[in-house]
PDB file of C-alpha atoms in Angstrom:
ATOM      1  CA  MET A   1       1.426  47.369  11.056  1.00 93.00           C
ATOM      2  CA  LYS A   2       5.203  47.112  11.194  1.00 94.00           C
ATOM      3  CA  HIS A   3       7.176  48.225   8.119  1.00 92.00           C
ATOM      4  CA  HIS A   4      10.624  47.098   6.970  1.00 93.00           C
ATOM      5  CA  TYR A   5      12.656  49.101   4.477  1.00 92.00           C
ATOM      6  CA  TYR A   6      15.392  47.931   2.133  1.00 92.00           C
ATOM      7  CA  LYS A   7      17.902  50.079   0.331  1.00 94.00           C
ATOM      8  CA  LEU A   8      20.425  49.323  -2.373  1.00 93.00           C
ATOM      9  CA  ILE A   9      22.157  51.051  -5.223  1.00 93.00           C
ATOM     10  CA  THR A  10      22.024  49.689  -8.780  1.00 91.00           C
ATOM     11  CA  THR A  11      24.720  51.140 -11.034  1.00 92.00           C
ATOM     12  CA  TRP A  12      24.908  50.513 -14.759  1.00 91.00           C
ATOM     13  CA  VAL A  13      28.524  49.670 -15.684  1.00 93.00           C
ATOM     14  CA  GLY A  14      27.916  48.811 -19.337  1.00 90.00           C
ATOM     15  CA  ASN A  15      28.759  52.024 -21.158  1.00 89.00           C
ATOM     16  CA  ARG A  16      31.261  51.112 -23.905  1.00 91.00           C
ATOM     17  CA  GLY A  17      31.919  54.777 -24.623  1.00 88.00           C
ATOM     18  CA  THR A  18      28.893  55.662 -26.747  1.00 89.00           C
ATOM     19  CA  GLY A  19      26.155  55.040 -24.193  1.00 88.00           C
ATOM     20  CA  THR A  20      22.921  53.701 -25.594  1.00 90.00           C
ATOM     21  CA  SER A  21      23.511  55.110 -29.069  1.00 91.00           C
ATOM     22  CA  ASP A  22      22.143  51.864 -30.482  1.00 91.00           C
ATOM     23  CA  TYR A  23      20.814  48.563 -29.138  1.00 89.00           C
ATOM     24  CA  LYS A  24      24.083  46.683 -29.691  1.00 87.00           C
ATOM     25  CA  SER A  25      26.375  49.470 -28.491  1.00 90.00           C
ATOM     26  CA  TYR A  26      26.167  48.866 -24.738  1.00 92.00           C
ATOM     27  CA  HIS A  27      26.608  46.100 -22.202  1.00 92.00           C
ATOM     28  CA  ARG A  28      23.726  45.207 -19.912  1.00 94.00           C
ATOM     29  CA  ASN A  29      26.114  44.856 -16.961  1.00 93.00           C
ATOM     30  CA  HIS A  30      25.226  46.467 -13.683  1.00 94.00           C
ATOM     31  CA  ASP A  31      26.294  46.198 -10.056  1.00 94.00           C
ATOM     32  CA  ILE A  32      24.006  45.992  -7.070  1.00 95.00           C
ATOM     33  CA  ALA A  33      25.529  47.418  -3.909  1.00 95.00           C
ATOM     34  CA  ILE A  34      23.939  46.845  -0.526  1.00 95.00           C
ATOM     35  CA  PRO A  35      25.735  48.648   2.315  1.00 94.00           C
ATOM     36  CA  GLY A  36      28.135  46.371   4.190  1.00 95.00           C
ATOM     37  CA  LYS A  37      27.762  43.431   1.769  1.00 95.00           C
ATOM     38  CA  PRO A  38      29.652  42.155  -1.288  1.00 96.00           C
ATOM     39  CA  VAL A  39      28.600  43.755  -4.563  1.00 96.00           C
ATOM     40  CA  LEU A  40      26.432  41.589  -6.828  1.00 95.00           C
ATOM     41  CA  THR A  41      27.631  41.671 -10.408  1.00 94.00           C
ATOM     42  CA  CYS A  42      24.619  41.430 -12.680  1.00 94.00           C
ATOM     43  CA  SER A  43      23.579  41.629 -16.301  1.00 95.00           C
ATOM     44  CA  SER A  44      20.512  40.817 -18.335  1.00 90.00           C
ATOM     45  CA  ASP A  45      19.585  37.258 -19.245  1.00 90.00           C
ATOM     46  CA  PRO A  46      21.870  36.013 -22.041  1.00 90.00           C
ATOM     47  CA  SER A  47      18.793  35.866 -24.301  1.00 88.00           C
ATOM     48  CA  PHE A  48      18.725  39.660 -24.049  1.00 90.00           C
ATOM     49  CA  ARG A  49      22.424  40.285 -24.758  1.00 91.00           C
ATOM     50  CA  GLY A  50      23.489  39.675 -21.157  1.00 87.00           C
ATOM     51  CA  ASP A  51      26.794  38.454 -19.748  1.00 92.00           C
ATOM     52  CA  THR A  52      26.554  34.756 -18.830  1.00 92.00           C
ATOM     53  CA  SER A  53      29.114  35.156 -16.022  1.00 93.00           C
ATOM     54  CA  ARG A  54      26.849  37.553 -14.081  1.00 93.00           C
ATOM     55  CA  GLN A  55      23.575  36.980 -12.241  1.00 94.00           C
ATOM     56  CA  ASN A  56      20.458  38.300 -13.911  1.00 95.00           C
ATOM     57  CA  PRO A  57      17.272  39.729 -12.383  1.00 95.00           C
ATOM     58  CA  GLU A  58      15.218  36.696 -13.383  1.00 95.00           C
ATOM     59  CA  GLU A  59      17.599  34.320 -11.582  1.00 96.00           C
ATOM     60  CA  LEU A  60      17.638  36.602  -8.556  1.00 96.00           C
ATOM     61  CA  LEU A  61      13.830  36.569  -8.397  1.00 97.00           C
ATOM     62  CA  VAL A  62      13.769  32.754  -8.360  1.00 97.00           C
ATOM     63  CA  ALA A  63      16.581  32.780  -5.777  1.00 97.00           C
ATOM     64  CA  ALA A  64      14.661  35.226  -3.569  1.00 97.00           C
ATOM     65  CA  ILE A  65      11.581  33.006  -3.588  1.00 97.00           C
ATOM     66  CA  SER A  66      13.636  29.885  -2.882  1.00 97.00           C
ATOM     67  CA  GLY A  67      15.606  31.510  -0.072  1.00 96.00           C
ATOM     68  CA  CYS A  68      12.564  33.078   1.579  1.00 97.00           C
ATOM     69  CA  HIS A  69      10.698  29.770   1.451  1.00 97.00           C
ATOM     70  CA  MET A  70      13.647  27.906   2.967  1.00 96.00           C
ATOM     71  CA  LEU A  71      13.999  30.351   5.846  1.00 97.00           C
ATOM     72  CA  TRP A  72      10.289  30.180   6.717  1.00 97.00           C
ATOM     73  CA  TYR A  73      10.347  26.395   6.335  1.00 96.00           C
ATOM     74  CA  LEU A  74      13.288  25.981   8.719  1.00 96.00           C
ATOM     75  CA  HIS A  75      11.566  28.261  11.236  1.00 97.00           C
ATOM     76  CA  LEU A  76       8.334  26.259  11.030  1.00 97.00           C
ATOM     77  CA  CYS A  77      10.210  22.957  11.354  1.00 96.00           C
ATOM     78  CA  SER A  78      12.010  24.165  14.479  1.00 96.00           C
ATOM     79  CA  ALA A  79       8.701  25.343  15.970  1.00 97.00           C
ATOM     80  CA  ASN A  80       6.994  22.004  15.169  1.00 97.00           C
ATOM     81  CA  GLY A  81       9.613  19.553  16.379  1.00 96.00           C
ATOM     82  CA  VAL A  82      10.915  18.586  12.943  1.00 96.00           C
ATOM     83  CA  VAL A  83      14.714  18.415  13.056  1.00 95.00           C
ATOM     84  CA  VAL A  84      16.148  19.256   9.634  1.00 95.00           C
ATOM     85  CA  THR A  85      19.771  18.231   9.088  1.00 95.00           C
ATOM     86  CA  ASP A  86      20.116  19.110   5.391  1.00 94.00           C
ATOM     87  CA  TYR A  87      18.195  21.222   2.855  1.00 96.00           C
ATOM     88  CA  SER A  88      18.692  21.994  -0.822  1.00 96.00           C
ATOM     89  CA  ASP A  89      16.336  23.315  -3.468  1.00 97.00           C
ATOM     90  CA  GLU A  90      16.711  23.045  -7.226  1.00 96.00           C
ATOM     91  CA  ALA A  91      14.267  25.850  -7.987  1.00 97.00           C
ATOM     92  CA  THR A  92      13.029  26.683 -11.484  1.00 97.00           C
ATOM     93  CA  GLY A  93      11.122  29.610 -12.930  1.00 97.00           C
ATOM     94  CA  THR A  94       9.231  30.041 -16.176  1.00 97.00           C
ATOM     95  CA  MET A  95       8.935  33.421 -17.855  1.00 96.00           C
ATOM     96  CA  GLU A  96       6.912  34.080 -20.994  1.00 96.00           C
ATOM     97  CA  GLU A  97       8.037  36.694 -23.469  1.00 94.00           C
ATOM     98  CA  ASN A  98       5.331  38.592 -25.323  1.00 95.00           C
ATOM     99  CA  LYS A  99       5.455  39.662 -28.988  1.00 95.00           C
ATOM    100  CA  ASP A 100       6.217  43.257 -27.974  1.00 95.00           C
ATOM    101  CA  GLY A 101       9.298  42.159 -25.968  1.00 90.00           C
ATOM    102  CA  SER A 102       7.682  42.504 -22.563  1.00 92.00           C
ATOM    103  CA  GLY A 103       7.165  39.430 -20.427  1.00 93.00           C
ATOM    104  CA  GLN A 104       6.168  38.005 -17.098  1.00 96.00           C
ATOM    105  CA  PHE A 105       6.855  35.039 -14.903  1.00 96.00           C
ATOM    106  CA  VAL A 106       4.080  32.474 -15.075  1.00 97.00           C
ATOM    107  CA  GLU A 107       5.326  30.143 -12.339  1.00 97.00           C
ATOM    108  CA  VAL A 108       8.143  29.157 -10.043  1.00 97.00           C
ATOM    109  CA  THR A 109       8.584  25.601  -8.821  1.00 97.00           C
ATOM    110  CA  LEU A 110      10.561  24.788  -5.712  1.00 97.00           C
ATOM    111  CA  ASN A 111      12.000  21.285  -5.420  1.00 97.00           C
ATOM    112  CA  PRO A 112      13.246  21.147  -1.846  1.00 96.00           C
ATOM    113  CA  LYS A 113      15.141  18.035  -0.797  1.00 95.00           C
ATOM    114  CA  VAL A 114      15.070  17.845   2.980  1.00 95.00           C
ATOM    115  CA  THR A 115      16.792  15.434   5.318  1.00 95.00           C
ATOM    116  CA  VAL A 116      15.180  15.084   8.723  1.00 95.00           C
ATOM    117  CA  GLN A 117      16.553  13.428  11.834  1.00 94.00           C
ATOM    118  CA  ASP A 118      13.997  10.624  12.043  1.00 93.00           C
ATOM    119  CA  LYS A 119      11.596   8.925   9.611  1.00 92.00           C
ATOM    120  CA  SER A 120       8.673   9.757  11.933  1.00 94.00           C
ATOM    121  CA  MET A 121       9.180  13.425  10.930  1.00 94.00           C
ATOM    122  CA  ILE A 122       8.818  12.932   7.146  1.00 94.00           C
ATOM    123  CA  ASP A 123       5.059  13.533   6.797  1.00 95.00           C
ATOM    124  CA  LYS A 124       5.153  16.684   8.931  1.00 96.00           C
ATOM    125  CA  ALA A 125       8.290  17.859   7.114  1.00 96.00           C
ATOM    126  CA  ASN A 126       6.550  17.593   3.744  1.00 95.00           C
ATOM    127  CA  ALA A 127       3.355  19.245   5.022  1.00 95.00           C
ATOM    128  CA  LEU A 128       5.183  22.271   6.405  1.00 96.00           C
ATOM    129  CA  HIS A 129       6.104  23.423   2.895  1.00 96.00           C
ATOM    130  CA  HIS A 130       2.479  24.469   2.399  1.00 94.00           C
ATOM    131  CA  GLU A 131       2.616  26.550   5.584  1.00 96.00           C
ATOM    132  CA  ALA A 132       5.950  28.077   4.594  1.00 96.00           C
ATOM    133  CA  ASN A 133       4.458  29.197   1.271  1.00 94.00           C
ATOM    134  CA  LYS A 134       1.663  30.988   3.134  1.00 95.00           C
ATOM    135  CA  MET A 135       4.235  32.846   5.248  1.00 96.00           C
ATOM    136  CA  CYS A 136       6.963  33.646   2.677  1.00 95.00           C
ATOM    137  CA  PHE A 137       7.123  37.390   2.104  1.00 94.00           C
ATOM    138  CA  ILE A 138       8.330  37.046  -1.465  1.00 95.00           C
ATOM    139  CA  ALA A 139       5.870  34.324  -2.570  1.00 95.00           C
ATOM    140  CA  ARG A 140       3.029  36.399  -1.100  1.00 95.00           C
ATOM    141  CA  SER A 141       4.188  39.384  -3.178  1.00 96.00           C
ATOM    142  CA  VAL A 142       4.180  37.817  -6.635  1.00 96.00           C
ATOM    143  CA  LYS A 143       1.146  37.347  -8.880  1.00 95.00           C
ATOM    144  CA  PHE A 144       2.123  33.960 -10.312  1.00 96.00           C
ATOM    145  CA  PRO A 145       1.869  30.551  -8.630  1.00 94.00           C
ATOM    146  CA  VAL A 146       4.733  29.153  -6.573  1.00 95.00           C
ATOM    147  CA  HIS A 147       4.568  25.359  -6.677  1.00 94.00           C
ATOM    148  CA  HIS A 148       6.278  22.920  -4.318  1.00 91.00           C
ATOM    149  CA  LYS A 149       7.500  19.408  -4.989  1.00 93.00           C
ATOM    150  CA  PRO A 150       9.108  18.492  -1.668  1.00 91.00           C
ATOM    151  CA  ALA A 151      10.931  15.280  -0.920  1.00 90.00           C
ATOM    152  CA  ALA A 152      11.911  14.559   2.663  1.00 91.00           C
ATOM    153  CA  ILE A 153      14.056  11.635   3.720  1.00 89.00           C
ATOM    154  CA  ALA A 154      15.315  10.454   7.086  1.00 90.00           C
ATOM    155  CA  ALA A 155      18.998  10.759   7.925  1.00 87.00           C
ATOM    156  CA  ALA A 156      20.886   7.491   7.760  1.00 74.00           C
ATOM    157  CA  ILE A 157      21.902   6.208  11.154  1.00 56.00           C
ATOM    158  CA  ILE A 158      25.465   5.004  11.142  1.00 47.00           C
ATOM    159  CA  LYS A 159      26.176   2.266  13.676  1.00 48.00           C
ATOM    160  CA  ALA A 160      29.729   1.816  14.851  1.00 49.00           C
TER     161      ALA A 160
END
């Protein structure tokens, strides 16, 4: 079995001078540095005293699932003769918060809008989302369902 390793540094940058002396005394801001890449500026979700101008871990989890799915989907389309000319996904995630403050994601829904080169490719394009979900490293790693509501359309042919 082949292994892949990932390394990053998460640094808390929210000390206002008194550390975590009380719950309201510190910012939740942190930076994620991955060697050779721009730093991600993050915080907690605004519901948990986070900075709305920074990404939060919950958003990044949904983004990771969406991005992984898209990359597998594009690979499978190229291998199956489906020519994709445009792709976007308005992904959503639902997290439940428990009485004790803990929580968990209960689902993520991907809503990929795909444009394919020809209308004969639409059925195969929609079907390949199921295969992409089976291959996506991130979706395979989570314990909640990842739903798909794909919509493929054919590119408009412009006649001169």
